[in-house]
Amino acid sequence: MTHQRPAALITGASRGIGRASALKLAAHGYDVAINYASSDAAAKEVATAAVTLGARAITVAADVADEQAVRVMFQRIEQEFGRLDAVVNNAGTTVGTPPSDLDGLSMTEWDRVFAVNVRGMFQVTRAAASLLRGSSHASIVNTASIVGLRPGPQPFPYAASKAAVVSLTKQLAGALGPEIRVNAIAPGWMVGEWMEDQLGDNYDRLMERRARLTPLRRCVTAEDVAETVVSLITSNPFVTGEIIVIDGGFSATT
């Protein structure tokens, strides 16, 4: 049975951008499928919060790098919602090896980052296409990064994978139009646990420095990013193949 409310899948939705996007979409009238790889309790908390906002919410465990798991995930979504109107390809991973340690990076690490960030994004998009084509306003938003557009102090496989997301976003926009719009967001340094993990004890000092150099005088939050994600999905009907930078003007002015 097809539900009347639009439905969205958000991958990597147990925290950060994925969580904020799921809740923002729920508040905008979407039912939501909360994908996660391992954080079962956190995913269920997001689903509970989405329900309080009026959405129907399901949690779906799947490693987006696993093609069979992705296909099973979409079988569940079709069974539960009977439709799909939006996908937020947010699942992502990185490694702890800094770019200064060229020889310390293992190819196993490299392959895992690309498997999740690039292959996973493509697999989810491909599996979603048939359901999305049934929507009159289908939209995909991919999570890239400003380090996919310009050099930055991020590990090599992460930066390279986000550059691949940028390229694939544009290619997919051409391949899936006119039925499905495909865009990407490229956040800058974001407040929260992702950057805390990356910066460690330097988090407060470096985030404060970045905020001072940003025209809007603060670093981006997950909620800022979610606002743009939802805008790309619910409006901007003639925008596709674009990469929207969300960094308070930092990369445009430095």
Coordinates of N, CA and C in Angstrom, one line a residue:
M1 N 0.8 -1.2 0.0 CA 0.0 0.0 0.0 C 0.9 1.2 0.0
T2 N 0.6 2.1 -0.9 CA 1.4 3.4 -1.0 C 0.8 4.4 0.0
H3 N 1.7 5.0 0.7 CA 1.3 6.0 1.7 C 1.2 7.4 1.0
Q4 N 0.4 8.3 1.6 CA 0.1 9.6 1.0 C 1.3 10.5 1.3
R5 N 1.9 10.4 2.5 CA 3.0 11.3 2.8 C 4.2 10.9 2.0
P6 N 5.0 11.9 1.6 CA 6.3 11.6 0.9 C 7.2 10.8 1.9
A7 N 8.1 10.1 1.3 CA 9.1 9.3 2.1 C 10.5 9.5 1.7
A8 N 11.4 9.5 2.7 CA 12.8 9.8 2.4 C 13.6 8.7 3.1
L9 N 14.7 8.3 2.5 CA 15.8 7.5 3.1 C 17.0 8.4 3.4
I10 N 17.5 8.3 4.6 CA 18.7 9.0 5.0 C 19.7 8.0 5.5
T11 N 20.8 7.9 4.8 CA 21.8 6.9 5.2 C 22.7 7.6 6.2
G12 N 23.3 6.7 7.1 CA 24.2 7.3 8.1 C 23.4 8.3 9.0
A13 N 22.2 7.9 9.4 CA 21.3 8.8 10.0 C 21.3 8.7 11.5
S14 N 22.2 8.0 12.2 CA 22.1 7.9 13.6 C 22.8 9.0 14.3
R15 N 23.5 9.9 13.6 CA 24.1 11.1 14.3 C 24.4 12.1 13.2
G16 N 24.8 13.3 13.7 CA 25.3 14.4 12.9 C 24.4 14.8 11.8
I17 N 24.9 15.0 10.6 CA 24.1 15.5 9.5 C 23.0 14.6 9.2
G18 N 23.2 13.3 9.2 CA 22.1 12.4 8.9 C 21.0 12.5 9.9
R19 N 21.3 12.6 11.2 CA 20.2 12.7 12.2 C 19.5 14.0 12.0
A20 N 20.2 15.1 11.8 CA 19.6 16.4 11.7 C 18.7 16.5 10.5
S21 N 19.2 15.8 9.4 CA 18.4 15.8 8.1 C 17.1 15.0 8.3
A22 N 17.2 13.9 8.9 CA 16.0 13.0 9.2 C 15.0 13.8 10.0
L23 N 15.4 14.4 11.0 CA 14.4 15.1 11.8 C 13.8 16.4 11.1
K24 N 14.7 17.0 10.3 CA 14.2 18.2 9.6 C 13.2 17.7 8.5
L25 N 13.4 16.6 7.9 CA 12.5 16.1 6.9 C 11.2 15.6 7.6
A26 N 11.3 15.0 8.7 CA 10.1 14.6 9.5 C 9.3 15.8 9.8
A27 N 9.9 16.9 10.2 CA 9.2 18.1 10.5 C 8.5 18.8 9.3
H28 N 9.1 18.4 8.1 CA 8.5 18.9 6.8 C 7.5 18.0 6.2
G29 N 7.0 17.0 7.0 CA 6.0 16.1 6.5 C 6.4 14.9 5.8
Y30 N 7.7 14.5 5.9 CA 8.2 13.3 5.3 C 8.2 12.1 6.3
D31 N 7.8 10.9 5.9 CA 8.1 9.7 6.6 C 9.6 9.4 6.3
V32 N 10.2 8.8 7.2 CA 11.7 8.6 7.1 C 12.2 7.2 7.4
A33 N 13.1 6.7 6.6 CA 13.8 5.5 6.8 C 15.2 5.9 7.3
I34 N 15.5 5.4 8.5 CA 16.7 5.8 9.2 C 17.7 4.6 9.0
N35 N 18.7 4.9 8.1 CA 19.7 3.8 7.9 C 20.9 4.0 8.8
Y36 N 21.4 2.9 9.3 CA 22.6 2.9 10.1 C 23.4 1.6 9.9
A37 N 24.7 1.7 10.2 CA 25.5 0.5 10.1 C 25.6 -0.3 11.4
S38 N 25.8 0.4 12.5 CA 26.0 -0.4 13.7 C 25.4 0.3 15.0
S39 N 25.0 1.5 14.9 CA 24.5 2.3 16.1 C 23.0 2.1 16.3
D40 N 22.6 0.9 16.7 CA 21.2 0.5 16.8 C 20.4 1.4 17.7
A41 N 21.0 1.6 18.9 CA 20.3 2.5 19.9 C 20.1 3.9 19.4
A42 N 21.2 4.4 18.9 CA 21.1 5.8 18.4 C 20.1 6.0 17.2
A43 N 20.1 5.0 16.3 CA 19.1 5.0 15.2 C 17.7 5.0 15.8
K44 N 17.4 4.2 16.7 CA 16.1 4.1 17.3 C 15.7 5.4 18.0
E45 N 16.7 6.0 18.6 CA 16.4 7.3 19.2 C 16.0 8.4 18.2
V46 N 16.7 8.4 17.0 CA 16.3 9.3 16.0 C 14.9 9.0 15.5
A47 N 14.6 7.7 15.3 CA 13.3 7.3 14.8 C 12.2 7.7 15.8
T48 N 12.4 7.6 17.1 CA 11.5 8.0 18.1 C 11.3 9.5 18.0
A49 N 12.3 10.3 17.9 CA 12.2 11.7 17.7 C 11.4 12.1 16.5
A50 N 11.6 11.4 15.4 CA 10.9 11.7 14.2 C 9.4 11.4 14.3
V51 N 9.1 10.4 15.1 CA 7.7 10.1 15.3 C 7.0 11.2 16.1
T52 N 7.7 11.8 17.1 CA 7.1 12.9 17.8 C 6.9 14.1 17.0
L53 N 7.5 14.1 15.8 CA 7.3 15.3 14.9 C 6.2 14.9 13.8
G54 N 5.6 13.8 14.0 CA 4.5 13.4 13.1 C 4.8 12.5 12.0
A55 N 6.0 12.0 12.0 CA 6.4 11.1 10.9 C 6.2 9.7 11.2
R56 N 6.1 8.8 10.2 CA 6.2 7.4 10.4 C 7.7 7.2 10.1
A57 N 8.3 6.4 11.0 CA 9.8 6.2 10.9 C 10.1 4.7 11.1
I58 N 11.1 4.3 10.3 CA 11.6 2.9 10.5 C 13.1 3.0 10.5
T59 N 13.7 2.0 11.2 CA 15.2 1.9 11.2 C 15.6 0.8 10.3
V60 N 16.7 1.0 9.5 CA 17.1 -0.1 8.6 C 18.6 -0.2 8.8
A61 N 19.1 -1.4 9.3 CA 20.5 -1.6 9.4 C 21.0 -2.1 8.1
A62 N 22.1 -1.4 7.6 CA 22.7 -1.9 6.3 C 24.0 -1.2 6.1
D63 N 25.0 -1.9 5.8 CA 26.3 -1.3 5.4 C 26.2 -1.0 3.9
V64 N 26.2 0.3 3.6 CA 26.0 0.8 2.2 C 27.0 0.2 1.3
A65 N 28.2 -0.2 1.8 CA 29.2 -0.8 0.9 C 28.8 -2.2 0.5
D66 N 27.8 -2.8 1.1 CA 27.4 -4.2 0.8 C 26.2 -4.1 -0.2
E67 N 26.4 -4.5 -1.4 CA 25.3 -4.4 -2.4 C 24.1 -5.2 -2.0
Q68 N 24.2 -6.4 -1.6 CA 23.1 -7.2 -1.2 C 22.3 -6.5 0.0
A69 N 23.0 -6.0 0.9 CA 22.4 -5.4 2.1 C 21.6 -4.1 1.6
V70 N 22.1 -3.4 0.7 CA 21.4 -2.2 0.1 C 20.1 -2.7 -0.6
R71 N 20.2 -3.7 -1.3 CA 19.0 -4.2 -2.0 C 17.9 -4.6 -1.1
V72 N 18.3 -5.3 0.0 CA 17.4 -5.7 1.0 C 16.8 -4.5 1.7
M73 N 17.6 -3.5 1.9 CA 17.1 -2.3 2.6 C 16.0 -1.7 1.7
F74 N 16.1 -1.6 0.4 CA 15.1 -1.0 -0.4 C 13.9 -1.9 -0.5
Q75 N 14.0 -3.2 -0.4 CA 12.8 -4.0 -0.3 C 12.0 -3.7 0.9
R76 N 12.7 -3.5 2.0 CA 12.0 -3.1 3.2 C 11.3 -1.7 3.1
I77 N 12.0 -0.8 2.5 CA 11.4 0.6 2.3 C 10.2 0.5 1.4
E78 N 10.2 -0.3 0.3 CA 9.1 -0.4 -0.5 C 7.9 -1.1 0.2
Q79 N 8.3 -2.1 1.0 CA 7.2 -2.8 1.7 C 6.6 -1.9 2.7
E80 N 7.3 -1.1 3.4 CA 6.8 -0.2 4.5 C 6.1 1.0 4.0
F81 N 6.7 1.7 3.0 CA 6.1 3.0 2.5 C 5.5 2.9 1.1
G82 N 5.9 1.9 0.3 CA 5.3 1.8 -1.0 C 5.7 2.9 -2.0
R83 N 6.7 3.8 -1.5 CA 7.1 4.9 -2.4 C 8.4 5.4 -1.8
L84 N 9.1 6.2 -2.6 CA 10.3 6.9 -2.1 C 10.4 8.2 -2.9
D85 N 10.6 9.3 -2.2 CA 10.6 10.6 -2.9 C 12.0 11.3 -2.7
A86 N 12.8 10.9 -1.8 CA 14.1 11.6 -1.5 C 15.0 10.6 -0.9
V87 N 16.3 10.8 -1.3 CA 17.4 10.1 -0.7 C 18.5 11.1 -0.2
V88 N 18.9 10.9 1.0 CA 20.1 11.7 1.5 C 21.2 10.7 1.7
N89 N 22.2 10.7 0.7 CA 23.3 9.8 0.8 C 24.4 10.4 1.7
N90 N 24.2 10.1 3.0 CA 25.1 10.8 4.0 C 26.1 9.8 4.7
A91 N 25.9 8.5 4.5 CA 26.8 7.5 5.2 C 28.2 7.8 4.7
G92 N 29.1 7.9 5.7 CA 30.5 8.1 5.3 C 31.4 7.7 6.4
T93 N 32.7 7.5 6.0 CA 33.7 7.1 7.0 C 35.0 7.8 6.6
T94 N 36.0 7.7 7.5 CA 37.3 8.2 7.2 C 38.3 7.4 8.0
V95 N 39.6 7.8 8.0 CA 40.6 7.1 8.7 C 41.4 8.1 9.6
G96 N 42.1 7.6 10.5 CA 42.9 8.5 11.4 C 44.2 8.9 10.9
T97 N 44.7 8.3 9.8 CA 46.0 8.5 9.3 C 46.1 9.9 8.7
P98 N 46.9 10.9 9.2 CA 46.9 12.2 8.6 C 47.7 12.2 7.3
P99 N 47.5 13.2 6.5 CA 48.1 13.3 5.2 C 49.7 13.4 5.3
S100 N 50.2 13.8 6.4 CA 51.6 13.9 6.6 C 52.3 12.6 6.8
D101 N 51.5 11.5 7.1 CA 52.0 10.2 7.2 C 51.7 9.4 6.0
L102 N 52.4 9.7 4.9 CA 52.2 9.1 3.6 C 52.3 7.6 3.6
D103 N 53.3 7.1 4.3 CA 53.6 5.6 4.4 C 52.8 4.9 5.4
G104 N 52.1 5.6 6.3 CA 51.4 5.0 7.4 C 50.0 4.6 6.9
L105 N 49.5 5.1 5.8 CA 48.2 4.8 5.3 C 48.2 3.4 4.7
S106 N 47.3 2.5 5.2 CA 47.2 1.2 4.6 C 46.2 1.2 3.4
M107 N 46.4 0.3 2.4 CA 45.4 0.3 1.3 C 44.1 -0.4 1.8
T108 N 44.1 -1.1 2.9 CA 42.9 -1.6 3.4 C 42.0 -0.4 3.9
E109 N 42.7 0.5 4.6 CA 42.0 1.7 5.0 C 41.4 2.5 3.8
W110 N 42.3 2.7 2.8 CA 41.9 3.4 1.6 C 40.6 2.8 1.0
D111 N 40.7 1.4 0.8 CA 39.6 0.7 0.1 C 38.3 0.8 0.9
R112 N 38.4 0.8 2.3 CA 37.2 0.9 3.1 C 36.5 2.3 2.9
V113 N 37.3 3.3 2.9 CA 36.8 4.7 2.8 C 36.0 4.8 1.4
F114 N 36.7 4.3 0.4 CA 36.0 4.4 -0.9 C 34.8 3.5 -1.1
A115 N 34.9 2.3 -0.4 CA 33.7 1.4 -0.4 C 32.5 2.1 0.2
V116 N 32.6 2.8 1.3 CA 31.5 3.4 1.9 C 31.1 4.7 1.2
N117 N 32.1 5.6 1.0 CA 31.8 7.0 0.6 C 31.5 7.1 -0.9
V118 N 32.0 6.2 -1.7 CA 31.8 6.3 -3.1 C 31.0 5.2 -3.7
R119 N 31.5 4.0 -3.5 CA 30.7 2.8 -3.9 C 29.3 2.8 -3.2
G120 N 29.3 3.0 -1.9 CA 28.1 3.0 -1.2 C 27.1 4.0 -1.7
M121 N 27.6 5.2 -1.9 CA 26.7 6.3 -2.5 C 26.1 5.9 -3.8
F122 N 26.9 5.3 -4.7 CA 26.5 4.9 -6.0 C 25.5 3.7 -5.9
Q123 N 25.8 2.7 -5.0 CA 24.9 1.6 -4.9 C 23.5 2.0 -4.4
V124 N 23.5 2.9 -3.4 CA 22.2 3.4 -2.8 C 21.4 4.1 -3.9
T125 N 22.1 5.0 -4.7 CA 21.4 5.7 -5.7 C 20.9 4.8 -6.8
R126 N 21.7 3.9 -7.2 CA 21.2 2.9 -8.3 C 20.0 2.1 -7.8
A127 N 20.0 1.6 -6.6 CA 18.9 0.8 -6.0 C 17.7 1.7 -5.8
A128 N 17.9 3.0 -5.5 CA 16.7 3.9 -5.3 C 16.0 4.3 -6.5
A129 N 16.7 4.3 -7.7 CA 16.2 5.0 -8.9 C 14.8 4.5 -9.3
S130 N 14.5 3.2 -9.3 CA 13.2 2.8 -9.7 C 12.1 3.3 -8.9
L131 N 12.3 3.3 -7.5 CA 11.3 3.8 -6.6 C 11.1 5.3 -6.8
L132 N 12.3 6.0 -6.9 CA 12.2 7.5 -7.0 C 11.5 7.9 -8.3
R133 N 11.6 7.2 -9.4 CA 11.0 7.6 -10.6 C 9.5 7.6 -10.5
G134 N 8.9 7.0 -9.5 CA 7.5 7.0 -9.2 C 7.0 8.3 -8.5
S135 N 8.0 9.1 -8.1 CA 7.7 10.4 -7.5 C 7.6 11.5 -8.5
S136 N 6.8 12.5 -8.2 CA 6.7 13.6 -9.1 C 7.7 14.7 -8.7
H137 N 8.4 14.5 -7.7 CA 9.4 15.5 -7.2 C 10.6 14.8 -6.6
A138 N 11.1 13.8 -7.3 CA 12.2 13.0 -6.7 C 13.5 13.8 -6.6
S139 N 14.2 13.6 -5.5 CA 15.5 14.4 -5.3 C 16.5 13.5 -4.5
I140 N 17.7 13.6 -4.9 CA 18.8 13.0 -4.1 C 19.8 14.1 -3.7
V141 N 20.2 14.0 -2.5 CA 21.3 14.9 -2.0 C 22.4 14.1 -1.4
N142 N 23.6 14.3 -1.9 CA 24.8 13.6 -1.5 C 25.6 14.5 -0.6
T143 N 26.2 13.9 0.4 CA 27.1 14.6 1.3 C 28.6 14.5 0.8
A144 N 29.0 15.7 0.3 CA 30.4 15.8 -0.1 C 31.2 16.5 1.0
S145 N 32.1 17.4 0.7 CA 32.9 18.2 1.7 C 33.6 19.2 0.9
I146 N 34.0 20.3 1.6 CA 34.8 21.3 0.9 C 36.2 20.7 0.6
V147 N 36.6 19.7 1.3 CA 37.9 19.1 0.9 C 37.8 18.2 -0.4
G148 N 36.6 18.1 -0.9 CA 36.5 17.5 -2.2 C 36.5 18.5 -3.3
L149 N 36.6 19.8 -2.9 CA 36.7 20.9 -3.9 C 38.0 21.6 -3.8
R150 N 38.7 21.6 -2.7 CA 39.9 22.3 -2.5 C 40.8 21.5 -1.5
P151 N 42.1 21.7 -1.5 CA 42.9 21.0 -0.6 C 42.6 21.3 0.9
G152 N 42.7 20.4 1.8 CA 42.5 20.6 3.2 C 43.2 19.5 4.0
P153 N 43.3 19.7 5.3 CA 44.1 18.8 6.2 C 43.4 17.5 6.5
Q154 N 42.7 16.9 5.6 CA 42.0 15.7 5.8 C 42.8 14.5 5.2
P155 N 42.6 13.3 5.8 CA 43.3 12.1 5.2 C 43.1 12.0 3.7
F156 N 44.1 11.5 3.0 CA 44.0 11.3 1.6 C 42.8 10.6 1.1
P157 N 42.4 9.4 1.6 CA 41.3 8.7 1.0 C 40.0 9.5 1.2
Y158 N 39.8 10.2 2.4 CA 38.6 10.9 2.6 C 38.5 12.0 1.6
A159 N 39.5 12.8 1.4 CA 39.5 14.0 0.5 C 39.2 13.5 -0.9
A160 N 39.9 12.4 -1.3 CA 39.7 11.9 -2.7 C 38.3 11.3 -2.9
S161 N 37.8 10.7 -1.8 CA 36.5 10.1 -2.0 C 35.4 11.2 -2.1
K162 N 35.6 12.3 -1.4 CA 34.6 13.4 -1.5 C 34.7 14.1 -2.9
A163 N 35.9 14.1 -3.5 CA 36.1 14.7 -4.8 C 35.3 13.7 -5.8
A164 N 35.4 12.4 -5.5 CA 34.6 11.5 -6.4 C 33.1 11.7 -6.2
V165 N 32.7 12.0 -5.0 CA 31.2 12.3 -4.8 C 30.8 13.5 -5.6
V166 N 31.7 14.5 -5.6 CA 31.4 15.7 -6.4 C 31.2 15.3 -7.9
S167 N 32.1 14.6 -8.4 CA 32.1 14.2 -9.8 C 30.8 13.3 -10.1
L168 N 30.6 12.3 -9.3 CA 29.5 11.4 -9.5 C 28.1 12.2 -9.4
T169 N 28.1 13.2 -8.5 CA 26.8 13.9 -8.4 C 26.5 14.6 -9.7
K170 N 27.5 15.2 -10.4 CA 27.2 15.8 -11.6 C 26.9 14.8 -12.7
Q171 N 27.6 13.7 -12.7 CA 27.3 12.6 -13.7 C 25.9 12.0 -13.5
L172 N 25.5 11.8 -12.3 CA 24.2 11.2 -12.0 C 23.1 12.2 -12.3
A173 N 23.3 13.5 -12.1 CA 22.3 14.5 -12.4 C 22.0 14.4 -13.9
G174 N 23.0 14.2 -14.8 CA 22.7 14.1 -16.2 C 22.1 12.7 -16.5
A175 N 22.5 11.7 -15.8 CA 21.9 10.4 -16.2 C 20.5 10.2 -15.7
L176 N 20.1 10.8 -14.5 CA 18.8 10.5 -13.9 C 17.8 11.6 -14.2
G177 N 18.2 12.7 -14.8 CA 17.2 13.7 -15.2 C 16.4 13.3 -16.4
P178 N 15.2 13.8 -16.6 CA 14.6 14.9 -15.8 C 13.8 14.4 -14.6
E179 N 13.6 13.1 -14.4 CA 12.8 12.6 -13.4 C 13.3 12.8 -12.0
I180 N 14.7 12.7 -11.8 CA 15.3 12.8 -10.5 C 16.4 13.9 -10.5
R181 N 16.3 14.8 -9.6 CA 17.3 15.8 -9.4 C 18.4 15.2 -8.4
V182 N 19.6 15.6 -8.7 CA 20.8 15.1 -7.9 C 21.7 16.3 -7.6
N183 N 21.8 16.6 -6.3 CA 22.7 17.7 -5.9 C 23.6 17.2 -4.7
A184 N 24.5 18.0 -4.3 CA 25.4 17.6 -3.2 C 25.6 18.8 -2.3
I185 N 25.8 18.6 -1.0 CA 26.2 19.6 -0.1 C 27.7 19.4 0.3
A186 N 28.4 20.5 0.5 CA 29.8 20.4 0.8 C 30.0 21.3 2.1
P187 N 29.9 20.6 3.3 CA 30.0 21.4 4.5 C 31.5 21.7 4.8
G188 N 31.7 22.8 5.5 CA 33.1 23.1 6.0 C 33.3 22.4 7.4
W189 N 34.1 23.0 8.2 CA 34.4 22.5 9.5 C 33.1 22.6 10.3
M190 N 32.7 21.4 10.8 CA 31.4 21.4 11.5 C 31.5 21.1 13.0
V191 N 30.8 21.8 13.7 CA 30.7 21.6 15.2 C 30.2 20.3 15.5
G192 N 30.8 19.6 16.4 CA 30.2 18.3 16.8 C 31.2 17.1 16.8
E193 N 30.8 15.9 17.0 CA 31.6 14.8 17.3 C 32.5 14.4 16.2
W194 N 32.1 14.6 14.9 CA 32.9 14.2 13.8 C 34.3 15.0 13.8
M195 N 34.2 16.3 14.0 CA 35.4 17.1 14.1 C 36.1 16.9 15.4
E196 N 35.4 16.6 16.4 CA 36.1 16.3 17.7 C 37.0 15.1 17.5
D197 N 36.4 14.1 16.8 CA 37.2 12.9 16.6 C 38.5 13.2 15.7
Q198 N 38.3 14.0 14.8 CA 39.4 14.4 13.8 C 40.5 15.2 14.5
L199 N 40.1 16.2 15.3 CA 41.0 17.2 15.8 C 41.5 16.9 17.2
G200 N 40.8 16.0 17.9 CA 41.2 15.6 19.3 C 41.4 16.8 20.2
D201 N 42.5 16.9 20.9 CA 42.7 17.9 21.9 C 42.8 19.3 21.3
N202 N 43.0 19.4 20.0 CA 43.1 20.7 19.3 C 41.7 21.2 18.9
Y203 N 40.7 20.5 19.2 CA 39.3 20.8 18.7 C 38.9 22.3 19.0
D204 N 38.9 22.6 20.3 CA 38.5 24.0 20.7 C 39.3 25.1 20.0
R205 N 40.6 24.9 20.1 CA 41.5 25.9 19.5 C 41.3 26.1 18.0
L206 N 41.3 25.0 17.3 CA 41.2 25.1 15.9 C 39.8 25.6 15.4
M207 N 38.8 25.1 16.1 CA 37.5 25.6 15.7 C 37.3 27.1 16.0
E208 N 37.8 27.5 17.1 CA 37.7 29.0 17.4 C 38.5 29.8 16.3
R209 N 39.6 29.3 15.9 CA 40.4 30.0 14.9 C 39.7 30.0 13.6
R210 N 39.1 28.9 13.2 CA 38.3 28.8 11.9 C 37.1 29.8 12.0
A211 N 36.4 29.8 13.1 CA 35.3 30.7 13.3 C 35.7 32.2 13.1
R212 N 36.9 32.6 13.6 CA 37.3 34.0 13.5 C 37.6 34.3 12.0
L213 N 38.0 33.4 11.2 CA 38.3 33.6 9.8 C 37.1 33.5 8.9
T214 N 36.0 33.1 9.5 CA 34.8 32.9 8.7 C 33.9 34.2 8.7
P215 N 33.5 34.7 7.5 CA 32.7 35.9 7.5 C 31.5 35.9 8.5
L216 N 30.8 34.7 8.6 CA 29.7 34.6 9.5 C 30.1 34.3 11.0
R217 N 31.4 34.3 11.2 CA 32.0 34.2 12.6 C 31.6 33.0 13.4
R218 N 31.3 31.9 12.8 CA 31.1 30.7 13.5 C 31.3 29.5 12.5
C219 N 31.4 28.3 13.0 CA 31.5 27.1 12.2 C 30.1 26.6 12.0
V220 N 30.0 25.8 10.9 CA 28.7 25.2 10.6 C 28.3 24.2 11.6
T221 N 27.0 24.0 11.7 CA 26.4 23.0 12.6 C 25.7 22.0 11.7
A222 N 25.4 20.8 12.3 CA 24.6 19.8 11.5 C 23.2 20.4 11.1
E223 N 22.7 21.2 12.0 CA 21.4 21.8 11.7 C 21.4 22.7 10.5
D224 N 22.5 23.5 10.4 CA 22.7 24.4 9.2 C 22.7 23.5 8.0
V225 N 23.4 22.4 8.0 CA 23.5 21.6 6.8 C 22.2 21.0 6.5
A226 N 21.5 20.5 7.5 CA 20.1 19.9 7.3 C 19.2 20.9 6.7
E227 N 19.3 22.2 7.0 CA 18.4 23.2 6.4 C 18.6 23.2 4.9
T228 N 19.9 23.2 4.5 CA 20.2 23.2 3.0 C 19.7 21.9 2.4
V229 N 20.0 20.7 3.0 CA 19.5 19.5 2.5 C 18.0 19.5 2.2
V230 N 17.2 19.9 3.2 CA 15.8 19.9 3.1 C 15.4 20.9 2.0
S231 N 16.0 22.1 1.9 CA 15.7 23.0 0.9 C 15.9 22.5 -0.5
L232 N 17.0 21.7 -0.7 CA 17.3 21.1 -2.0 C 16.2 20.1 -2.4
I233 N 15.7 19.4 -1.3 CA 14.7 18.4 -1.6 C 13.3 19.0 -1.8
T234 N 12.9 19.9 -1.0 CA 11.5 20.4 -1.0 C 11.3 21.6 -1.9
S235 N 12.3 22.3 -2.3 CA 12.2 23.4 -3.2 C 13.3 23.3 -4.3
N236 N 13.7 24.5 -4.8 CA 14.7 24.5 -5.9 C 14.4 23.5 -7.0
P237 N 13.2 23.5 -7.6 CA 12.8 22.5 -8.6 C 13.6 22.5 -9.9
F238 N 14.4 23.6 -10.1 CA 15.2 23.6 -11.4 C 16.7 23.6 -11.1
V239 N 17.0 23.1 -9.9 CA 18.4 23.0 -9.5 C 18.8 21.5 -9.5
T240 N 19.8 21.2 -10.3 CA 20.4 19.8 -10.3 C 21.8 19.9 -10.7
G241 N 22.6 18.9 -10.2 CA 24.0 18.8 -10.6 C 24.9 19.9 -9.9
E242 N 24.3 20.5 -8.8 CA 25.1 21.5 -8.1 C 25.7 21.0 -6.8
I243 N 26.8 21.7 -6.4 CA 27.4 21.4 -5.2 C 27.3 22.6 -4.3
I244 N 26.6 22.6 -3.2 CA 26.3 23.7 -2.4 C 27.3 23.7 -1.2
V245 N 28.1 24.7 -1.2 CA 29.1 24.9 -0.1 C 28.4 25.5 1.1
I246 N 28.6 24.9 2.3 CA 28.0 25.4 3.5 C 29.1 25.6 4.5
D247 N 29.8 26.7 4.5 CA 30.9 27.0 5.4 C 31.0 28.4 5.9
G248 N 29.8 29.1 5.8 CA 29.8 30.5 6.3 C 30.6 31.5 5.5
G249 N 31.0 31.1 4.3 CA 31.8 32.0 3.5 C 33.3 31.8 3.6
F250 N 33.8 30.8 4.4 CA 35.2 30.7 4.6 C 36.0 30.4 3.3
S251 N 35.5 29.4 2.5 CA 36.3 29.0 1.4 C 36.2 30.1 0.3
A252 N 35.2 30.9 0.3 CA 35.0 32.0 -0.7 C 35.9 33.2 -0.4
T253 N 36.4 33.3 0.8 CA 37.1 34.6 1.2 C 38.5 34.3 1.8
T254 N 39.0 33.1 1.8 CA 40.3 32.8 2.3 C 41.1 32.1 1.2

